[in-house]
XYZ file of C-alpha atoms in Angstrom:
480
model
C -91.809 -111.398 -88.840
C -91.033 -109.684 -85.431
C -90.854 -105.873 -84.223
C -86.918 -105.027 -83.683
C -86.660 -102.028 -81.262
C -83.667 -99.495 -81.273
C -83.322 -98.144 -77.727
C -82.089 -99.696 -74.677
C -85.558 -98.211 -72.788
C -87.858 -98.606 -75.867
C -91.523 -97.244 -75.696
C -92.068 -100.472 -77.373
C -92.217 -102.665 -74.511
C -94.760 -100.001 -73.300
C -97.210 -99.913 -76.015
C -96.779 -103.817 -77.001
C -97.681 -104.297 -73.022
C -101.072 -102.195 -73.207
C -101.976 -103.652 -76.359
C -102.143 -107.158 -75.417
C -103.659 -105.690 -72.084
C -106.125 -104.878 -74.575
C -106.864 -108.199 -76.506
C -106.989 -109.871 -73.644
C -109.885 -107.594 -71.829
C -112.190 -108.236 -75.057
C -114.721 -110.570 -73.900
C -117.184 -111.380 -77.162
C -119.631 -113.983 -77.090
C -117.822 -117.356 -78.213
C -120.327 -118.924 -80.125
C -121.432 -115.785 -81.897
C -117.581 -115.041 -82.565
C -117.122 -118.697 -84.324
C -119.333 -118.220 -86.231
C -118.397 -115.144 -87.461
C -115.179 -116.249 -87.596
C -116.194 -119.488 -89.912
C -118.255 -116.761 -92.262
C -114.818 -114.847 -92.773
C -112.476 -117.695 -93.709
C -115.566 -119.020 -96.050
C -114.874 -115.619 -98.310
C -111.087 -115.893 -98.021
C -110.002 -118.501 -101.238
C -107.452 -121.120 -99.195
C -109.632 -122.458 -96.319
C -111.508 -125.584 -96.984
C -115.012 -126.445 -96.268
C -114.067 -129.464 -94.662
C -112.075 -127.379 -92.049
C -114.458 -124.556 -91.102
C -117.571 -127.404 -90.679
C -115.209 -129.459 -88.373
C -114.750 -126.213 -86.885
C -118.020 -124.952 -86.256
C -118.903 -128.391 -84.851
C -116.427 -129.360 -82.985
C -114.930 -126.258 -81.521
C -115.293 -126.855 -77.392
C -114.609 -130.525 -78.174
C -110.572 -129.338 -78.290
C -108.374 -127.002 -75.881
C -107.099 -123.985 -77.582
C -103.741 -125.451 -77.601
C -105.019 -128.316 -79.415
C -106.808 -126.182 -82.591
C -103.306 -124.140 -82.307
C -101.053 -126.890 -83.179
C -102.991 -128.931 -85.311
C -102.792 -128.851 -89.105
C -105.375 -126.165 -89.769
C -105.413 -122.366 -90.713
C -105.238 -121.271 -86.986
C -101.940 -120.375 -86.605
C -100.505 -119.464 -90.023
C -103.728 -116.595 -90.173
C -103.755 -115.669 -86.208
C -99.714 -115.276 -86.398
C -100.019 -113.075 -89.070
C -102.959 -111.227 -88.040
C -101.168 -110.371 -84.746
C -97.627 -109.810 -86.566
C -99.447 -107.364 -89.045
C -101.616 -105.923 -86.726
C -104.275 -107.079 -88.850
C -107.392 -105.368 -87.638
C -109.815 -107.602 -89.421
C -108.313 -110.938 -88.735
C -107.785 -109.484 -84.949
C -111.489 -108.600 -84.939
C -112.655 -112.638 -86.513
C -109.999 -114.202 -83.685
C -110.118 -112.160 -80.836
C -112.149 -115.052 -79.034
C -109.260 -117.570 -79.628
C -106.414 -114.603 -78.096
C -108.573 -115.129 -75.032
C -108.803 -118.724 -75.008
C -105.072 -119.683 -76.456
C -103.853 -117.202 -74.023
C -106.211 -118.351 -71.009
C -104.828 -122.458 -71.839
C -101.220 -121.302 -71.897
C -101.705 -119.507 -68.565
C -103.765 -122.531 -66.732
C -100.574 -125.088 -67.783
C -98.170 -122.220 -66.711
C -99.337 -122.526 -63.216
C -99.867 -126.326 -63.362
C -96.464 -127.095 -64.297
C -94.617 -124.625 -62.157
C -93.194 -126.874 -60.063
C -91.331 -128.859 -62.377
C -89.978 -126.539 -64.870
C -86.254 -125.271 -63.769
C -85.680 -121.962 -62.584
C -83.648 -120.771 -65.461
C -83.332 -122.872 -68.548
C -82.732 -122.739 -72.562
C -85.203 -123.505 -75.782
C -84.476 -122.709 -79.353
C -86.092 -121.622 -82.442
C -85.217 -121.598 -85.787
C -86.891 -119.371 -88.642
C -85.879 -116.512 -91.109
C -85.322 -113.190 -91.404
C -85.312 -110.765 -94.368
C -82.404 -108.980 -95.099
C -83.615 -105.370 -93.600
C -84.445 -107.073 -90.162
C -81.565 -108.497 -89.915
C -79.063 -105.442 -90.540
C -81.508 -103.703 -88.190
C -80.817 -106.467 -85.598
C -77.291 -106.182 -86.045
C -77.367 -102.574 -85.008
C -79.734 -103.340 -81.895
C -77.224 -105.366 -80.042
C -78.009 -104.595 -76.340
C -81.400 -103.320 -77.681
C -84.848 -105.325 -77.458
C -86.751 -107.354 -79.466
C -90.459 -108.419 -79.317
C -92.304 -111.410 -80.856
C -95.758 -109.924 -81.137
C -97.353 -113.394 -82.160
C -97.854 -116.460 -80.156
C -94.027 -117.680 -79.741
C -93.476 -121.684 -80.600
C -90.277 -122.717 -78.994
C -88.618 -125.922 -79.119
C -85.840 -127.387 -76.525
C -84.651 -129.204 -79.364
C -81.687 -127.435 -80.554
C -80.966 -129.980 -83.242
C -85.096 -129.705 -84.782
C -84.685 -125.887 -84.672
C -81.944 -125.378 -86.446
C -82.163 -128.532 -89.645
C -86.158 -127.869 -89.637
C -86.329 -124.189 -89.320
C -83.151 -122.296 -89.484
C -81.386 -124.214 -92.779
C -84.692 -123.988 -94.851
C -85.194 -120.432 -94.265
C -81.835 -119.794 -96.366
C -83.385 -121.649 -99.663
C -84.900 -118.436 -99.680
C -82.201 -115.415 -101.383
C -83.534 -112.862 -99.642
C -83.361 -114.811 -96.182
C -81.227 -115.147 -93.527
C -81.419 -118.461 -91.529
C -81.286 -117.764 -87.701
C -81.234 -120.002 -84.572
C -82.500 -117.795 -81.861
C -81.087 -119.525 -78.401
C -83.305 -117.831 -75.594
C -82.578 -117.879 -72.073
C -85.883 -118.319 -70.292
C -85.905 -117.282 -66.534
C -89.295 -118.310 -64.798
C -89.747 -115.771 -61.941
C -89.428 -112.773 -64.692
C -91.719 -114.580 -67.131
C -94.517 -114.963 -64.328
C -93.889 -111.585 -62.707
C -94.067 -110.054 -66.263
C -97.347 -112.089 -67.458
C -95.413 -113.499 -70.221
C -96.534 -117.420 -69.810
C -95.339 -120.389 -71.640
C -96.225 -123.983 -71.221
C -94.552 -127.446 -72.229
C -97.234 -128.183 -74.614
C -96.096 -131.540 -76.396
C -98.228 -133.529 -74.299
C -101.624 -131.267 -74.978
C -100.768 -130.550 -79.046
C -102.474 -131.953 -81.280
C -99.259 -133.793 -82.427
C -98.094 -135.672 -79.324
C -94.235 -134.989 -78.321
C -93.436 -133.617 -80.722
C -91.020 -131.101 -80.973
C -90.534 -130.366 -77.357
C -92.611 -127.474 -78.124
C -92.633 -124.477 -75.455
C -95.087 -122.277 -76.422
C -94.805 -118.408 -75.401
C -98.251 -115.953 -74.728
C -97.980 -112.970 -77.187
C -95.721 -110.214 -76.998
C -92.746 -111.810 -75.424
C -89.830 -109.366 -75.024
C -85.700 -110.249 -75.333
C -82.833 -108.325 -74.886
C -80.671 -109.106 -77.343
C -77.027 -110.227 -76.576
C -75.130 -111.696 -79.253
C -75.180 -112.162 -82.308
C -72.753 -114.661 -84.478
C -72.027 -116.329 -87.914
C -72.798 -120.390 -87.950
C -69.955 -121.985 -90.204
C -71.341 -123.825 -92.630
C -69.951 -125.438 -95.892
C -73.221 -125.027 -97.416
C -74.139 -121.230 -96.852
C -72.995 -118.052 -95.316
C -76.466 -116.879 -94.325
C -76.689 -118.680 -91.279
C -76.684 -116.884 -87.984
C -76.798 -117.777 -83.938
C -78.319 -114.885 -81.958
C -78.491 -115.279 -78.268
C -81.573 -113.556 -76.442
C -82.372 -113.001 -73.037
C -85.987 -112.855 -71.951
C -86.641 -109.730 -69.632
C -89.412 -108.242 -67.151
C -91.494 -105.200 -66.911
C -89.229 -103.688 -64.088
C -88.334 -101.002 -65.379
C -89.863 -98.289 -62.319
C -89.353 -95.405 -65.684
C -91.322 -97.030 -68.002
C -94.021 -98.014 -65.574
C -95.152 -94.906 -64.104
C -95.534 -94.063 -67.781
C -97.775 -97.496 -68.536
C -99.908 -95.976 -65.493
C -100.537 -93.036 -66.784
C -101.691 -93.885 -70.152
C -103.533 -97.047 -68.509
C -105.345 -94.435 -66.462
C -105.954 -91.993 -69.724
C -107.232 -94.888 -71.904
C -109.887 -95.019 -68.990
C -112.569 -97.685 -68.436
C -112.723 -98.113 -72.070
C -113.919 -101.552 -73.052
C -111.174 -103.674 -74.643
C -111.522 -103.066 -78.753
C -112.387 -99.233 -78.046
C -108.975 -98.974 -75.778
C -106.963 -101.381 -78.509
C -107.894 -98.290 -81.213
C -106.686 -95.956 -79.079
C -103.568 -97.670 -78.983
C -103.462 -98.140 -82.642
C -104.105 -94.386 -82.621
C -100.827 -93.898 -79.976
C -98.145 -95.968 -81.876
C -99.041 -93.878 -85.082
C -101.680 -96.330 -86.858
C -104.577 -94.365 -87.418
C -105.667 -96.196 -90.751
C -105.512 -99.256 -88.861
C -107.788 -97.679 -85.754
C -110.123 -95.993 -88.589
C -110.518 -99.573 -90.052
C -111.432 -101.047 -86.245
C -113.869 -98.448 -85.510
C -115.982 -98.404 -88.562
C -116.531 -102.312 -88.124
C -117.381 -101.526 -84.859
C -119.799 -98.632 -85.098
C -121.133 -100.987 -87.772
C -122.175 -103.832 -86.069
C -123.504 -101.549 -82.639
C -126.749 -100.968 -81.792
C -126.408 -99.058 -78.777
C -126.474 -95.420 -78.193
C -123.447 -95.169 -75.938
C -121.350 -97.487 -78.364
C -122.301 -94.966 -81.245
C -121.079 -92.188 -79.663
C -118.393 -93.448 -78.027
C -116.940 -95.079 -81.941
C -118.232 -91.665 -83.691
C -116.087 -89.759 -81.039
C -113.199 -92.262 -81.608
C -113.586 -91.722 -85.895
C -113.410 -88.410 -85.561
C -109.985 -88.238 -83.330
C -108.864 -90.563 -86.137
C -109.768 -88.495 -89.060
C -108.677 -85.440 -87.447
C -105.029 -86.956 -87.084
C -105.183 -87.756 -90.540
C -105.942 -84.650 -91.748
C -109.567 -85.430 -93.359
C -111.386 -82.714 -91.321
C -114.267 -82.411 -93.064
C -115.145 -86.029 -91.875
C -113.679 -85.590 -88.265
C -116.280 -82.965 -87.860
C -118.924 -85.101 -89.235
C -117.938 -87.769 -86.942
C -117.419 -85.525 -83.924
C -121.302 -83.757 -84.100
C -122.649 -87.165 -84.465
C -121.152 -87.987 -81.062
C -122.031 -84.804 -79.447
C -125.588 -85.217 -80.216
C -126.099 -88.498 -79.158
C -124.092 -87.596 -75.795
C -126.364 -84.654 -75.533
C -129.916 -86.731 -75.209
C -128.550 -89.266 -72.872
C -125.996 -87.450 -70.552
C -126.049 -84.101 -68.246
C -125.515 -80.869 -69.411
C -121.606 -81.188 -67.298
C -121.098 -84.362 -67.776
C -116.989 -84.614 -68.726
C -118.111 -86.810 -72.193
C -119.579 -83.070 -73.382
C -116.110 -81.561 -72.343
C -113.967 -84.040 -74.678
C -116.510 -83.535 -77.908
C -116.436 -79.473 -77.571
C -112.577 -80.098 -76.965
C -111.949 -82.012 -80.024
C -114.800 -80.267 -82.181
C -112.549 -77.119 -81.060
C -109.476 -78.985 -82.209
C -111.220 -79.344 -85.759
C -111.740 -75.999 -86.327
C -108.350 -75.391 -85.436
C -106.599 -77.343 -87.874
C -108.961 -75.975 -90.962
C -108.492 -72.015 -89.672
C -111.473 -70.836 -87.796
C -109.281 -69.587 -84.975
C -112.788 -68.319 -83.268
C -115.065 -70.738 -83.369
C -111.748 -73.232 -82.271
C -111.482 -70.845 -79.370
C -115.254 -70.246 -78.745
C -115.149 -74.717 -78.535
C -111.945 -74.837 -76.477
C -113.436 -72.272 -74.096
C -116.488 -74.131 -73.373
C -114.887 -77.960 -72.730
C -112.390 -76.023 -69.913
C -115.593 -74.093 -68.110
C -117.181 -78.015 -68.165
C -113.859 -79.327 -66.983
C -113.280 -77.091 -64.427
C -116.788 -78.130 -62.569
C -115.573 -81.402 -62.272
C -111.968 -81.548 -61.388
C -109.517 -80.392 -59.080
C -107.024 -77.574 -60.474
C -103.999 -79.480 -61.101
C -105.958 -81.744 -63.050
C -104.189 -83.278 -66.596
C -107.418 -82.258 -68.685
C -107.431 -78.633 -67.807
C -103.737 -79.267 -68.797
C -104.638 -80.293 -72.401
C -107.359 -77.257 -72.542
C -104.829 -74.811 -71.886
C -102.663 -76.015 -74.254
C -104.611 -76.169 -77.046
C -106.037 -72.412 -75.973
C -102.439 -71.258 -76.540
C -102.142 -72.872 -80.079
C -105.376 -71.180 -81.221
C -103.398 -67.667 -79.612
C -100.332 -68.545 -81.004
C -101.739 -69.470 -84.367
C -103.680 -65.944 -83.980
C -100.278 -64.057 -83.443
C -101.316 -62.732 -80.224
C -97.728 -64.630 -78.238
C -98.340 -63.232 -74.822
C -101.564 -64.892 -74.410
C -100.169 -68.373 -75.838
C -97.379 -67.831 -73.755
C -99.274 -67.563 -70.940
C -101.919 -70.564 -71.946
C -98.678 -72.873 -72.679
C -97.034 -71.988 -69.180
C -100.355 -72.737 -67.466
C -100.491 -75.824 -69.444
C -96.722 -76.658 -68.144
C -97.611 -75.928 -64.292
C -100.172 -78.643 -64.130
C -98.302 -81.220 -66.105
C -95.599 -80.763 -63.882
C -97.375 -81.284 -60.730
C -99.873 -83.865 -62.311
C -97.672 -86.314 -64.700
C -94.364 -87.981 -65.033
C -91.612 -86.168 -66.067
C -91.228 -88.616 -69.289
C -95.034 -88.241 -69.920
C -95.324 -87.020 -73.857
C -97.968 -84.584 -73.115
C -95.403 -82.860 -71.337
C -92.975 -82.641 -74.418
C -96.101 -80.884 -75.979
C -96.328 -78.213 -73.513
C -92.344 -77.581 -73.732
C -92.959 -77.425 -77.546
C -95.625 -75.092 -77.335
C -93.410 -72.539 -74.764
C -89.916 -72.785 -77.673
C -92.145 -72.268 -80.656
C -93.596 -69.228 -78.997
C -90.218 -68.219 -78.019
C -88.857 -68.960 -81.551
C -91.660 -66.476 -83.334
C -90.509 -63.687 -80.258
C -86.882 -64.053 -81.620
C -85.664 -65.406 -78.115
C -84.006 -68.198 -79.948
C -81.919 -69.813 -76.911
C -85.272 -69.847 -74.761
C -86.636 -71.299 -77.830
C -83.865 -74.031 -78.150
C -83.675 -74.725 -74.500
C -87.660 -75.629 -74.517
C -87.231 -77.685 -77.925
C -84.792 -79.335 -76.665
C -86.869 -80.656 -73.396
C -89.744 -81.824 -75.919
C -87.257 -83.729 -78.284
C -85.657 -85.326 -75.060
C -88.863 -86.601 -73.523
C -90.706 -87.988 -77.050
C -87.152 -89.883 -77.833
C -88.088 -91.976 -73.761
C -91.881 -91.869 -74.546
C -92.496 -92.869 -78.032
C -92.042 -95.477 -80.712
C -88.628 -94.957 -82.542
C -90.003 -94.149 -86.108
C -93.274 -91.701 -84.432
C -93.621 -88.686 -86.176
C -93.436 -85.981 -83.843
C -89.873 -87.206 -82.875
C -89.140 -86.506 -86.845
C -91.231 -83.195 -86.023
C -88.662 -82.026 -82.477
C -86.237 -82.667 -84.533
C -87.267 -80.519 -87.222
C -88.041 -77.499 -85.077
C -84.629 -77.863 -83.352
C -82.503 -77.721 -86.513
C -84.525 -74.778 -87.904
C -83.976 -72.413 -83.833
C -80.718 -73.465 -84.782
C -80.263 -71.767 -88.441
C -81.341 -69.052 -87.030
C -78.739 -68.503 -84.127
């Protein structure tokens, strides 16, 4: 139902930041998108006709607000979609992100003035079991709705409408969430909301207050409701927060800046790809290198399938993907052009991972020459070359030259990124496991031990190369 974080600083707020960043840049042609939208729902079994015509028809006739909360599929299949990260339903509704989001934004602004500075609302739903006990232990934490957040200032509504049903359910526990809402960090932090009972397609009703996506709480308390009917009912008071944290923005830069100029369902794969989703990202870019019929889009989704596959370990199809990009890129763009530099980088990274230590080596060698022509020395992306020259040395045996590849690696990173930046925690990794296989095991530890520390600030709790730090720590240590 919602994303529960664990840390006080959670890379969460980062990545759920950038991705809706990303749905919101994706501008697709509305009428087109309806009616690819209407085609989708008319293959899924519990949408009626009757809806999907009035739809089609009558579409611009409405506000987004209006469609939203009327009695129709919107919501229940764009909540979920959203919640699940559902990549297909993302794809059919990506138009009406855009549009809910834009309607919720132009209210924000027109009714400024007369919302208070600081003030209450309420909602009432349920929460399995497992999310609960994991709230319970993320007191202090923070917590983000990743849907579109329906509100109420009705305390009363909340908690006999929403909260007491959700118990009927065994596996549920009821919850009144009581949120303290304060305006200046909502605007600062493009969160909007907007008093929508007067726009809704059921007028006042509710007292609805209806939140953008992605809407982040701290979470402050959490206590039992007495109630002679059930002991699964639970008051947990949140506190809306900002993006001011200076740590956590210098990192949002950075891999702003590294997603590039991207359009907006290229960079939200390459988020997917971040947060550890790849089958989700694979699923994105084969609809989209489906439906393209441009040369640049080809090679840019190819490229993006083959990072993908690579992560997943199905190299044979990474390298298929990879070559298809390279020689597209190579009839429309110039013999140094930096696109050439990234395929021969991740072609080399290929044949790295399936043992051809040369021709990895032969492919790393040849994206750093291109790289080098076009940027200045300190320069992240001679950073990553470097690094991945040292794991082709260091996967050869030969540790003086990996050494040497990693340290280089480390200089720039240094200079060039943030010192919570994960590619940095890479670099550190590389250095310790070199120093591991040398039998310098304290080196070793103190270099692991920099990696672990930076992925723990920079990553999602459950990503696996935290699990993977960890690992290499414990095993230095064994051996001490």
């Amino acid at each position: 139902m919602i994303s529960i974080s664990f840390n006080r600083i959670d890379p969460l707020f980062m990545y759920t930041q950038l991705l809706k960043e990303a749905l919101l840049q994706i501008e697709d042609d509305d009428a087109k998108s309806i009616k690819e939208l209407v085609e989708y729902c008319h293959l899924q079994d519990d949408v009626s006709k009757t809806t999907l015509d009035k739809i089609e028809r009558e579409y611009r006739n409405h506000t987004a607000i209006w469609w939203y909360t009327g009695p129709y599929f919107i919501y229940s299949m764009l909540n979920y979609g959203l919640r699940q990260m559902d990549v297909d339903i993302i794809l059919k509704m990506g138009f009406f992100i855009r549009h809910l989001h834009q309607h919720i934004t132009e209210l924000h602004r027109e009714q400024q003035g007369n919302m208070p500075a600081k003030f209450q609302v309420f909602r009432g739903q349920g929460l399995s079991m497992e999310d609960f006990e994991k709230m319970k232990k993320t007191k202090g934490g923070l917590m983000s709705f990743n849907n579109f957040l329906s509100t109420s200032r009705n305390r009363e509504i909340s908690f006999n409408n929403f909260a007491r049903p959700a118990t009927n359910n065994p596996n549920s526990v009821g919850i009144l969430f009581i949120m303290n809402i304060d305006t200046a960090i909502c605007t600062k932090s493009s969160t909007p909301f907007a008093e929508v009972s007067k726009v809704g397609y059921y007028k006042d009703k509710e007292e609805e207050i209806l939140f953008s996506t992605h809407a982040i709480f701290r979470i402050d308390r959490i206590e039992q409701i007495h109630d002679n009917h059930c002991d699964r009912l639970y008051e947990v008071t949140l506190t809306i927060v900002g993006n001011d944290n200076h740590e956590l923005n210098t990192l949002i830069a950075h891999i702003r800046k590294e997603l590039g100029d991207r359009p907006g369902w290229s960079r939200l794969g390459r988020i997917l790809q971040k947060v550890g989703e790849p089958a989700k990202a694979e699923q994105l870019f084969q609809i989209l290198l489906a439906k393209t019929s441009s040369d640049e889009d080809r090679a840019e989704y190819n490229y993006q399938l083959g990072w993908v596959y690579n992560d997943m370990g199905e190299y044979s199809k990474a390298l298929l993907h990879y070559e298809k990009s390279l020689d597209i890129d190579k009839k429309i763009l110039s013999p140094n052009d930096l696109s050439l530099a990234s395929a021969y980088l991740n072609i080399g990274s290929v044949y790295y991972n399936i043992g051809e230590y040369s021709k990895a080596l032969s492919s790393y060698e040849r994206s750093l020459e291109i790289k080098k022509k076009a940027h200045p020395p300190n320069h992240p992306a001679l950073a990553f070359s470097y690094q991945n020259i040292g794991s082709v040395y260091y996967s050869m045996g030969e540790y003086s030259k990996a050494l040497s590849s990693y340290q280089q690696s480390l200089e720039i990173r240094n200079i060039a990124l943030p010192q919570n930046h994960p590619d940095l925690a890479s670099s550190y990794e590389g250095i310790g496991l070199v120093y591991d296989n040398m039998g310098e095991y304290s080196e070793a530890l103190s270099f692991l031990q920099k990696a672990h520390d930076i992925r723990e600030k920079s990553l999602p709790p459950q990503h696996p190369k935290i699990t993977k730090s960890k690992n290499n720590i414990e095993r230095v240590k064994k051996k001490m």
